[in-house]
CSV table of C-alpha atoms and ligand atoms in Angstrom, one decimal:
chain,number,residue,atom,x,y,z
A,1,UNK,CA,-12.9,-31.9,-4.9
A,2,UNK,CA,-11.4,-28.5,-5.6
A,3,UNK,CA,-13.2,-25.4,-4.6
A,4,UNK,CA,-14.9,-23.3,-7.2
A,5,UNK,CA,-12.4,-20.5,-6.3
A,6,UNK,CA,-8.8,-21.6,-6.7
A,7,UNK,CA,-7.3,-22.3,-3.3
A,8,UNK,CA,-4.8,-19.4,-3.3
A,9,UNK,CA,-6.1,-17.8,-0.2
A,10,UNK,CA,-6.6,-18.9,3.4
A,11,UNK,CA,-10.0,-17.4,3.9
A,12,UNK,CA,-11.6,-16.9,7.2
A,13,UNK,CA,-15.1,-18.5,7.4
A,14,UNK,CA,-16.9,-15.1,7.2
A,15,UNK,CA,-19.0,-13.7,4.5
A,16,UNK,CA,-19.9,-10.0,4.7
A,17,UNK,CA,-23.2,-8.8,3.4
A,18,UNK,CA,-22.8,-5.1,3.8
A,19,UNK,CA,-20.9,-2.4,5.6
A,20,UNK,CA,-21.2,1.0,7.1
A,21,UNK,CA,-18.3,3.3,8.0
A,22,UNK,CA,-15.7,1.2,9.8
A,23,UNK,CA,-18.2,-1.7,10.4
A,24,UNK,CA,-18.9,-4.8,8.4
A,25,UNK,CA,-22.0,-7.0,8.8
A,26,UNK,CA,-22.1,-10.7,8.1
A,27,UNK,CA,-25.0,-12.4,6.3
A,28,UNK,CA,-26.2,-13.7,9.6
A,29,UNK,CA,-26.1,-10.3,11.2
A,30,UNK,CA,-22.9,-10.2,13.2
A,31,UNK,CA,-21.0,-6.9,13.4
A,32,UNK,CA,-17.2,-6.6,12.9
A,33,UNK,CA,-15.0,-3.6,13.4
A,34,UNK,CA,-12.8,-3.3,10.3
A,35,UNK,CA,-9.2,-2.7,11.1
A,36,UNK,CA,-8.1,-4.2,7.8
A,37,UNK,CA,-10.1,-2.1,5.3
A,38,UNK,CA,-9.8,-4.8,2.7
A,39,UNK,CA,-6.0,-4.6,3.0
A,40,UNK,CA,-5.6,-0.8,3.2
A,41,UNK,CA,-8.0,-0.3,0.3
A,42,UNK,CA,-11.4,0.7,1.6
A,43,UNK,CA,-10.0,4.1,2.4
A,44,UNK,CA,-13.3,5.8,3.0
A,45,UNK,CA,-14.8,2.9,4.8
A,46,UNK,CA,-18.0,1.1,3.7
A,47,UNK,CA,-21.1,2.7,2.1
A,48,UNK,CA,-19.6,6.1,2.1
A,49,UNK,CA,-22.4,8.3,0.7
A,50,UNK,CA,-20.3,10.5,-1.6
A,51,UNK,CA,-18.3,7.5,-3.0
A,52,UNK,CA,-21.5,5.5,-3.6
A,53,UNK,CA,-23.2,8.5,-5.2
A,54,UNK,CA,-20.2,9.1,-7.5
A,55,UNK,CA,-20.1,5.5,-8.6
A,56,UNK,CA,-23.8,5.0,-9.1
A,57,UNK,CA,-24.2,8.3,-11.0
A,58,UNK,CA,-21.2,7.4,-13.3
A,59,UNK,CA,-22.5,3.8,-13.8
A,60,UNK,CA,-25.8,5.2,-15.0
A,61,UNK,CA,-24.0,7.4,-17.5
A,62,UNK,CA,-21.2,5.3,-18.9
A,63,UNK,CA,-18.9,2.7,-17.2
A,64,UNK,CA,-16.3,2.0,-19.9
A,65,UNK,CA,-15.4,3.5,-23.3
A,66,UNK,CA,-11.7,2.4,-23.7
A,67,UNK,CA,-8.6,4.6,-24.1
A,68,UNK,CA,-9.4,5.1,-27.8
A,69,UNK,CA,-11.4,8.2,-26.6
A,70,UNK,CA,-11.0,11.2,-24.3
A,71,UNK,CA,-11.9,10.4,-20.7
A,72,UNK,CA,-12.5,13.7,-18.8
A,73,UNK,CA,-12.8,11.9,-15.5
A,74,UNK,CA,-9.3,10.5,-16.0
A,75,UNK,CA,-7.8,13.8,-17.0
A,76,UNK,CA,-9.3,15.5,-14.0
A,77,UNK,CA,-7.9,12.8,-11.6
A,78,UNK,CA,-4.5,12.9,-13.2
A,79,UNK,CA,-4.4,16.7,-13.0
A,80,UNK,CA,-5.3,16.6,-9.3
A,81,UNK,CA,-2.6,14.0,-8.6
A,82,UNK,CA,0.0,16.1,-10.5
A,83,UNK,CA,-1.1,19.3,-8.7
A,84,UNK,CA,-0.2,17.8,-5.3
A,85,UNK,CA,2.9,15.8,-6.2
A,86,UNK,CA,6.3,15.8,-7.8
A,87,UNK,CA,4.8,14.3,-11.0
A,88,UNK,CA,4.1,15.7,-14.4
A,89,UNK,CA,2.1,12.9,-15.9
A,90,UNK,CA,0.0,9.8,-14.9
A,91,UNK,CA,-0.8,6.4,-16.3
A,92,UNK,CA,-3.9,4.6,-15.0
A,93,UNK,CA,-4.2,0.9,-14.7
A,94,UNK,CA,-6.1,-1.5,-12.4
A,95,UNK,CA,-3.9,-2.9,-9.6
A,96,UNK,CA,-0.7,-2.5,-7.7
A,97,UNK,CA,1.2,-5.1,-9.5
A,98,UNK,CA,0.2,-3.5,-12.8
A,99,UNK,CA,1.3,-0.1,-11.6
A,100,UNK,CA,4.7,-1.5,-10.6
A,101,UNK,CA,5.0,-3.3,-14.0
A,102,UNK,CA,4.6,0.2,-15.5
A,103,UNK,CA,7.2,1.7,-13.2
A,104,UNK,CA,9.8,-1.0,-14.2
A,105,UNK,CA,8.9,-0.5,-17.9
A,106,UNK,CA,9.1,3.3,-17.7
A,107,UNK,CA,12.4,3.3,-15.9
A,108,UNK,CA,13.9,0.9,-18.5
A,109,UNK,CA,12.4,2.8,-21.4
A,110,UNK,CA,13.7,6.2,-20.2
A,111,UNK,CA,17.2,4.8,-19.8
A,112,UNK,CA,17.0,3.2,-23.3
A,113,UNK,CA,15.8,6.5,-24.9
A,114,UNK,CA,18.7,8.3,-23.1
A,115,UNK,CA,21.1,6.2,-25.0
A,116,UNK,CA,21.6,3.7,-22.2
A,117,UNK,CA,20.0,0.5,-23.5
A,118,UNK,CA,22.4,-1.5,-21.3
A,119,UNK,CA,20.8,0.0,-18.2
A,120,UNK,CA,18.0,-2.5,-17.5
A,121,UNK,CA,18.6,-3.6,-13.8
A,122,UNK,CA,16.2,-2.5,-11.2
A,123,UNK,CA,17.6,-2.7,-7.7
A,124,UNK,CA,14.9,-3.7,-5.1
A,125,UNK,CA,15.2,-4.4,-1.4
A,126,UNK,CA,15.0,-7.4,0.8
A,127,UNK,CA,11.5,-8.0,2.3
A,128,UNK,CA,9.9,-5.9,-0.4
A,129,UNK,CA,6.4,-6.6,-1.8
A,130,UNK,CA,5.6,-5.3,-5.3
A,131,UNK,CA,3.0,-7.8,-6.5
A,132,UNK,CA,2.4,-11.2,-8.0
A,133,UNK,CA,2.8,-10.9,-11.8
A,134,UNK,CA,6.0,-12.4,-13.2
A,135,UNK,CA,8.0,-9.2,-13.2
A,136,UNK,CA,6.7,-7.8,-9.9
A,137,UNK,CA,7.0,-11.3,-8.3
A,138,UNK,CA,10.7,-11.2,-9.1
A,139,UNK,CA,10.8,-7.6,-7.7
A,140,UNK,CA,9.2,-8.9,-4.6
A,141,UNK,CA,11.9,-11.5,-4.5
A,142,UNK,CA,10.3,-13.7,-1.7
A,143,UNK,CA,11.7,-17.3,-2.4
A,144,UNK,CA,8.4,-18.8,-1.1
A,145,UNK,CA,6.3,-16.9,-3.6
A,146,UNK,CA,8.8,-17.6,-6.5
A,147,UNK,CA,8.9,-21.3,-6.0
A,148,UNK,CA,7.6,-23.2,-9.0
A,149,UNK,CA,7.1,-20.3,-11.3
A,150,UNK,CA,10.1,-20.8,-13.5
A,151,UNK,CA,13.4,-19.1,-13.8
A,152,UNK,CA,14.0,-15.8,-12.2
A,153,UNK,CA,13.8,-13.0,-14.7
A,154,UNK,CA,17.1,-11.1,-15.4
A,155,UNK,CA,17.4,-7.5,-14.5
A,156,UNK,CA,16.3,-7.5,-10.9
A,157,UNK,CA,18.5,-7.4,-7.9
A,158,UNK,CA,17.9,-7.4,-4.1
A,159,UNK,CA,19.9,-5.8,-1.4
A,160,UNK,CA,19.2,-5.2,2.3
A,161,UNK,CA,17.7,-1.9,3.4
A,162,UNK,CA,19.5,0.8,5.3
A,163,UNK,CA,23.0,0.0,4.1
A,164,UNK,CA,24.2,2.7,1.7
A,165,UNK,CA,27.6,1.1,1.2
A,166,UNK,CA,25.8,-2.0,-0.2
A,167,UNK,CA,23.8,0.2,-2.4
A,168,UNK,CA,26.9,1.8,-3.9
A,169,UNK,CA,28.4,-1.7,-4.3
A,170,UNK,CA,25.3,-3.0,-6.1
A,171,UNK,CA,25.2,-0.3,-8.8
A,172,UNK,CA,27.1,-0.9,-12.0
A,173,UNK,CA,26.9,-0.1,-15.8
A,174,UNK,CA,23.6,-2.1,-16.1
A,175,UNK,CA,21.7,-0.3,-13.3
A,176,UNK,CA,18.6,1.6,-14.4
A,177,UNK,CA,17.1,2.6,-11.1
A,178,UNK,CA,15.6,1.6,-7.7
A,179,UNK,CA,12.2,0.4,-6.6
A,180,UNK,CA,11.4,0.8,-2.9
A,181,UNK,CA,8.4,1.0,-0.6
A,182,UNK,CA,9.0,4.0,1.7
A,183,UNK,CA,7.2,1.9,4.3
A,184,UNK,CA,7.4,-1.8,3.7
A,185,UNK,CA,3.8,-3.1,4.2
A,186,UNK,CA,3.4,-6.8,3.5
A,187,UNK,CA,6.6,-7.8,5.3
A,188,UNK,CA,5.5,-6.2,8.6
A,189,UNK,CA,5.3,-2.3,8.5
A,190,UNK,CA,9.0,-1.3,8.3
A,191,UNK,CA,9.4,2.5,8.0
A,192,UNK,CA,12.5,3.2,5.8
A,193,UNK,CA,14.6,5.9,7.3
A,194,UNK,CA,14.3,9.3,5.6
A,195,UNK,CA,18.1,9.4,5.6
A,196,UNK,CA,18.4,6.2,3.6
A,197,UNK,CA,15.8,7.5,1.0
A,198,UNK,CA,17.8,10.7,0.8
A,199,UNK,CA,21.0,8.8,0.2
A,200,UNK,CA,19.3,6.8,-2.6
A,201,UNK,CA,18.1,10.1,-4.1
A,202,UNK,CA,21.7,11.4,-4.1
A,203,UNK,CA,23.1,8.2,-5.7
A,204,UNK,CA,20.4,8.5,-8.4
A,205,UNK,CA,21.3,12.1,-9.1
A,206,UNK,CA,25.0,11.4,-9.2
A,207,UNK,CA,24.6,8.4,-11.6
A,208,UNK,CA,21.6,9.3,-13.7
A,209,UNK,CA,19.5,6.5,-12.2
A,210,UNK,CA,15.8,6.7,-11.5
A,211,UNK,CA,14.3,6.5,-8.1
A,212,UNK,CA,10.9,4.6,-8.0
A,213,UNK,CA,8.7,4.5,-5.0
A,214,UNK,CA,6.0,1.9,-4.5
A,215,UNK,CA,3.3,3.7,-2.6
A,216,UNK,CA,0.6,1.1,-3.4
A,217,UNK,CA,0.0,0.6,0.3
A,218,UNK,CA,1.4,3.7,2.0
A,219,UNK,CA,0.1,6.3,-0.5
A,220,UNK,CA,-3.2,8.1,-0.8
A,221,UNK,CA,-3.3,9.5,2.7
A,222,UNK,CA,-2.6,6.3,4.6
A,223,UNK,CA,0.3,7.7,6.6
A,224,UNK,CA,-1.4,11.1,7.2
A,225,UNK,CA,0.3,12.8,4.2
A,226,UNK,CA,-1.1,12.2,0.7
A,227,UNK,CA,2.1,10.5,-0.3
A,228,UNK,CA,4.5,8.8,2.1
A,229,UNK,CA,7.5,10.4,0.5
A,230,UNK,CA,6.2,13.8,1.7
A,231,UNK,CA,7.5,12.8,5.2
A,232,UNK,CA,11.0,13.2,3.7
A,233,UNK,CA,12.5,16.2,1.9
A,234,UNK,CA,13.2,14.3,-1.3
A,235,UNK,CA,11.1,13.3,-4.2
A,236,UNK,CA,11.1,10.1,-6.4
A,237,UNK,CA,11.2,10.3,-10.2
A,238,UNK,CA,8.3,7.8,-10.5
A,239,UNK,CA,5.8,6.4,-8.1
A,240,UNK,CA,3.1,3.7,-8.1
A,241,UNK,CA,-0.3,3.9,-6.4
A,242,UNK,CA,-3.2,1.5,-6.1
A,243,UNK,CA,-5.1,0.0,-3.0
A,244,UNK,CA,-6.8,3.1,-1.5
A,245,UNK,CA,-6.8,5.3,-4.6
A,246,UNK,CA,-10.4,4.6,-5.6
A,247,UNK,CA,-11.8,3.5,-2.2
A,248,UNK,CA,-12.1,-0.2,-3.2
A,249,UNK,CA,-12.9,0.1,-6.9
A,250,UNK,CA,-10.0,-1.6,-8.7
A,251,UNK,CA,-7.5,1.0,-9.8
A,252,UNK,CA,-3.8,1.6,-10.0
A,253,UNK,CA,-1.6,4.3,-11.3
A,254,UNK,CA,1.9,5.4,-11.9
A,255,UNK,CA,3.0,9.0,-11.7
A,256,UNK,CA,6.3,10.2,-13.2
A,257,UNK,CA,8.3,13.3,-13.9
A,258,UNK,CA,8.4,14.5,-17.5
A,259,UNK,CA,11.9,13.2,-18.1
A,260,UNK,CA,10.5,9.6,-17.8
A,261,UNK,CA,6.9,10.1,-18.9
A,262,UNK,CA,7.9,11.7,-22.2
A,263,UNK,CA,9.3,8.4,-23.3
A,264,UNK,CA,6.1,6.5,-22.8
A,265,UNK,CA,4.9,7.4,-26.2
A,266,UNK,CA,2.1,6.0,-28.4
A,267,UNK,CA,2.2,2.2,-28.5
A,268,UNK,CA,4.7,1.7,-25.6
A,269,UNK,CA,2.2,0.7,-23.0
A,270,UNK,CA,-1.5,0.1,-22.5
A,271,UNK,CA,-4.4,-1.1,-20.5
A,272,UNK,CA,-7.9,-1.8,-21.7
A,273,UNK,CA,-9.6,-1.0,-18.4
A,274,UNK,CA,-7.1,1.5,-17.1
A,275,UNK,CA,-8.5,4.9,-16.2
A,276,UNK,CA,-12.1,4.0,-17.2
A,277,UNK,CA,-14.8,6.5,-16.3
A,278,UNK,CA,-16.2,4.4,-13.4
A,279,UNK,CA,-12.8,3.9,-11.6
A,280,UNK,CA,-11.9,7.6,-12.2
A,281,UNK,CA,-15.2,8.8,-10.8
A,282,UNK,CA,-14.5,6.7,-7.7
A,283,UNK,CA,-10.9,8.1,-7.6
A,284,UNK,CA,-12.1,11.6,-7.8
A,285,UNK,CA,-14.6,11.1,-5.0
A,286,UNK,CA,-11.8,9.7,-2.8
A,287,UNK,CA,-9.7,12.9,-3.7
A,288,UNK,CA,-12.7,15.1,-2.8
A,289,UNK,CA,-12.7,13.6,0.7
A,290,UNK,CA,-9.0,13.3,1.3
A,291,UNK,CA,-8.2,16.8,0.1
A,292,UNK,CA,-10.8,18.4,2.3
A,293,UNK,CA,-9.1,20.8,4.6
A,294,UNK,CA,-8.1,19.0,7.8
A,295,UNK,CA,-8.7,15.5,6.6
A,296,UNK,CA,-5.0,14.5,6.4
A,297,UNK,CA,-4.3,16.3,9.7
A,298,UNK,CA,-7.0,14.3,11.2
A,299,UNK,CA,-5.4,11.0,10.0
A,300,UNK,CA,-2.1,12.1,11.6
A,301,UNK,CA,-3.8,12.8,14.9
A,302,UNK,CA,-6.0,9.8,14.9
A,303,UNK,CA,-3.0,7.6,13.9
A,304,UNK,CA,-0.9,9.0,16.7
A,305,UNK,CA,-3.7,8.4,19.2
A,306,UNK,CA,-4.2,4.9,18.0
A,307,UNK,CA,-0.4,4.3,18.1
A,308,UNK,CA,-0.2,5.5,21.7
A,309,UNK,CA,-3.1,3.3,22.7
A,310,UNK,CA,-1.4,0.3,21.1
A,311,UNK,CA,1.8,1.2,22.8
A,312,UNK,CA,0.0,1.1,26.1
A,313,UNK,CA,-1.2,-2.3,25.3
A,314,UNK,CA,2.4,-3.5,24.8
A,315,UNK,CA,3.1,-2.2,28.3
A,316,UNK,CA,0.1,-3.9,29.8
A,317,UNK,CA,0.4,-7.1,27.9
A,318,UNK,CA,4.1,-7.5,27.0
A,319,UNK,CA,3.6,-11.3,26.9
A,320,UNK,CA,1.2,-10.9,24.0
A,321,UNK,CA,2.1,-7.7,22.2
A,322,UNK,CA,5.8,-6.9,21.6
A,323,UNK,CA,6.0,-3.7,19.6
A,324,UNK,CA,4.1,-1.1,17.6
A,325,UNK,CA,5.4,0.2,14.3
A,326,UNK,CA,4.3,2.4,11.5
A,327,UNK,CA,3.0,5.9,10.7
A,328,UNK,CA,-0.5,7.4,10.5
A,329,UNK,CA,-3.1,4.7,10.0
A,330,UNK,CA,-0.5,2.2,8.6
A,331,UNK,CA,0.4,0.5,11.8
A,332,UNK,CA,1.7,-2.9,12.8
A,333,UNK,CA,1.5,-4.7,16.1
A,334,UNK,CA,4.2,-7.3,16.5
A,335,UNK,CA,3.3,-10.3,18.5
A,336,UNK,CA,5.2,-11.7,21.5
A,337,UNK,CA,3.3,-14.9,20.6
A,338,UNK,CA,2.5,-16.0,17.0
A,339,UNK,CA,0.7,-13.2,15.2
A,340,UNK,CA,-1.9,-15.6,13.7
A,341,UNK,CA,-3.0,-16.5,17.3
A,342,UNK,CA,-3.4,-12.7,18.0
A,343,UNK,CA,-5.4,-12.3,14.8
A,344,UNK,CA,-7.7,-15.2,15.7
A,345,UNK,CA,-8.2,-13.9,19.2
A,346,UNK,CA,-9.1,-10.4,17.8
A,347,UNK,CA,-11.5,-12.1,15.4
A,348,UNK,CA,-13.2,-13.7,18.4
A,349,UNK,CA,-13.7,-10.1,19.6
A,350,UNK,CA,-15.2,-9.2,16.2
A,351,UNK,CA,-12.2,-7.2,15.2
A,352,UNK,CA,-10.7,-7.7,11.7
A,353,UNK,CA,-7.0,-7.3,11.2
A,354,UNK,CA,-4.5,-8.3,8.4
A,355,UNK,CA,-1.5,-10.5,8.9
A,356,UNK,CA,1.9,-9.4,7.7
A,357,UNK,CA,5.4,-10.8,7.7
A,358,UNK,CA,7.8,-10.7,10.7
A,359,UNK,CA,5.1,-11.8,13.1
A,360,UNK,CA,3.1,-8.6,12.7
A,361,UNK,CA,-0.7,-7.9,12.5
A,362,UNK,CA,-1.5,-4.8,10.5
A,363,UNK,CA,-3.8,-2.2,12.0
A,364,UNK,CA,-5.0,-0.4,8.8
A,365,UNK,CA,-8.5,0.9,9.4
A,366,UNK,CA,-10.5,3.1,6.9
A,367,UNK,CA,-9.0,6.6,7.0
A,368,UNK,CA,-12.4,8.0,8.2
A,369,UNK,CA,-12.1,6.2,11.6
A,370,UNK,CA,-12.7,8.3,14.7
A,371,UNK,CA,-10.8,8.2,18.0
A,372,UNK,CA,-13.9,6.6,19.6
A,373,UNK,CA,-13.8,3.8,17.0
A,374,UNK,CA,-10.1,3.4,17.6
A,375,UNK,CA,-10.7,3.1,21.3
A,376,UNK,CA,-13.4,0.5,20.6
A,377,UNK,CA,-10.8,-1.5,18.7
A,378,UNK,CA,-8.3,-1.1,21.6
A,379,UNK,CA,-10.9,-2.6,24.0
A,380,UNK,CA,-11.2,-5.6,21.7
A,381,UNK,CA,-7.5,-6.0,21.5
A,382,UNK,CA,-7.4,-5.8,25.3
A,383,UNK,CA,-10.1,-8.5,25.6
A,384,UNK,CA,-8.2,-10.6,23.0
A,385,UNK,CA,-5.0,-10.3,25.2
A,386,UNK,CA,-6.9,-11.3,28.3
A,387,UNK,CA,-8.2,-14.3,26.5
A,388,UNK,CA,-4.8,-15.2,25.1
A,389,UNK,CA,-3.3,-14.9,28.6
A,390,UNK,CA,-5.9,-17.4,30.0
A,391,UNK,CA,-5.0,-19.8,27.2
A,392,UNK,CA,-1.3,-19.3,27.9
A,393,UNK,CA,-1.8,-20.2,31.6
A,394,UNK,CA,-3.9,-23.2,30.8
A,395,UNK,CA,-1.1,-24.6,28.5
A,396,UNK,CA,1.5,-24.1,31.2
B,1,PLP,C1,-0.6,-4.8,-2.4
B,1,PLP,C2,0.7,-4.3,-2.9
B,1,PLP,C3,1.1,-4.5,-4.2
B,1,PLP,C4,0.3,-5.3,-5.2
B,1,PLP,O1,-1.0,-4.8,-5.4
B,1,PLP,P1,-2.1,-5.7,-6.2
B,1,PLP,O2,-3.2,-4.7,-6.4
B,1,PLP,O3,-2.4,-6.8,-5.3
B,1,PLP,O4,-1.5,-6.2,-7.4
B,1,PLP,C5,2.3,-3.9,-4.6
B,1,PLP,N1,3.0,-3.2,-3.8
B,1,PLP,C6,2.6,-3.0,-2.5
B,1,PLP,C7,3.5,-2.1,-1.6
B,1,PLP,C8,1.5,-3.5,-2.0
B,1,PLP,O5,1.2,-3.3,-0.7
C-alpha cells in the first residue's frame, strides 16, 4: 500500500523531536550534529531564542492578513534587503522555485515593456538547479527530473558554464536574459568563476539583457557575505532568495533593480501567502542576527577553518575523501567512493549531511556553528572514514 506521504523522497529512518543550536534530538533521545541545516535553511540553527521569540510574538498578534493590506513587517524586511544590496524593490513569496518563477516572469515582462516582446528566452546553465515547478524544472533542465512531465516549455536554453564563446553563440534576437547560481548547490557545490560572471554582466550590458542570479542556496550569509555576488565586483539585475531567509519558516523573495521592478505593476503577479507577517517577522529576526557586526566575518573565518580541516581529511583519507569545494559554510566534500556510502557512514557517527550531485556530500551547517562544533563534526567524519576503510579492506 502507498505511504500516507507521496513517495517522492528517500527519507532516512530518523524522526527528530526537537533541536538546539547545531544539534537535533530524535524522539528516542539520540543526538545528531546537524551539518545539513534542513538543506541550508535552518540558518540560525534550532530553537534560536530570538527567532523563536519573534515568531511566537508575531503569531499571538496576527499570522496572516493577505496582500490586500499594508504589511509593515514586509516593508521593513524589504527595506533592509534593499539597503544592503543592488536592488530597489522586493517581491516576497514562499519558496525558491516560486522566487525563480518570479525572476523569469519579471525578466520577460521588462523586455516586453521595453518594446521587445520577442525576447522571451532565458539562458540557463548545465547542472543548474532552480526548482521543481514546471517553469523552474525546465530551467533546472535535468533530464531525470523532467521525465514524464510533458513537453519541455519553450523559451529556456542550457549551455555549459565557463565558456564565454558559447554564451555569445547562444544569444540571439529572442534572448531575454540569464539565470545562474553563483555557486551551483544541488549539483555538487561548483563555484562559478567571478571572471565568468563578469563576462556575463558585460554581455548583458552590451545587448540590453538581464542578469538573474539564483541565490536561493548561496544567499543570506551562507558564503560569508550576505549575497554570494558580493564576492565579485559586479551586480545582477534581479536575484532570488529563499532557503535561509527566514531561518526555516517558508519564505522566498526576488529582488530587482527599478528598471525591472517598475514593470511588475498591479495585477502582473501575486501570492496569497507571500510576505505574510509571520514569515516576515522570522525574516527580520534572521536579519537582526546576520547583520550584527562581526557575524558575517565569523562565517568566513569558521568556514575557512572547516574547509582547512576537511582538506586535511582528504590528505589523511584520500581513498575516502577526494576533494573539498565551496565557500564560507557552503562546502562540498567529494567522495573517492560513492558519496551515499560516506553519508551513511557519517550518519552512523550521528552526523547529518546532505547529498548533492557529482558524488558530493554537502557540508552546510547552521551559520551559528562554532569552531569547536566544526571540529566535533571533523572527528565524526574521521571516524566515518576509519569505518569505511575497514569495510573497504574486508571487501578486498
Ligand atoms: C533549493 C533551491 C531551489 C528551490 O527551492 P524550493 O524552496 O525547494 O522551491 C532553487 N534554486 C536553488 C539554487 C536551490 O538550492
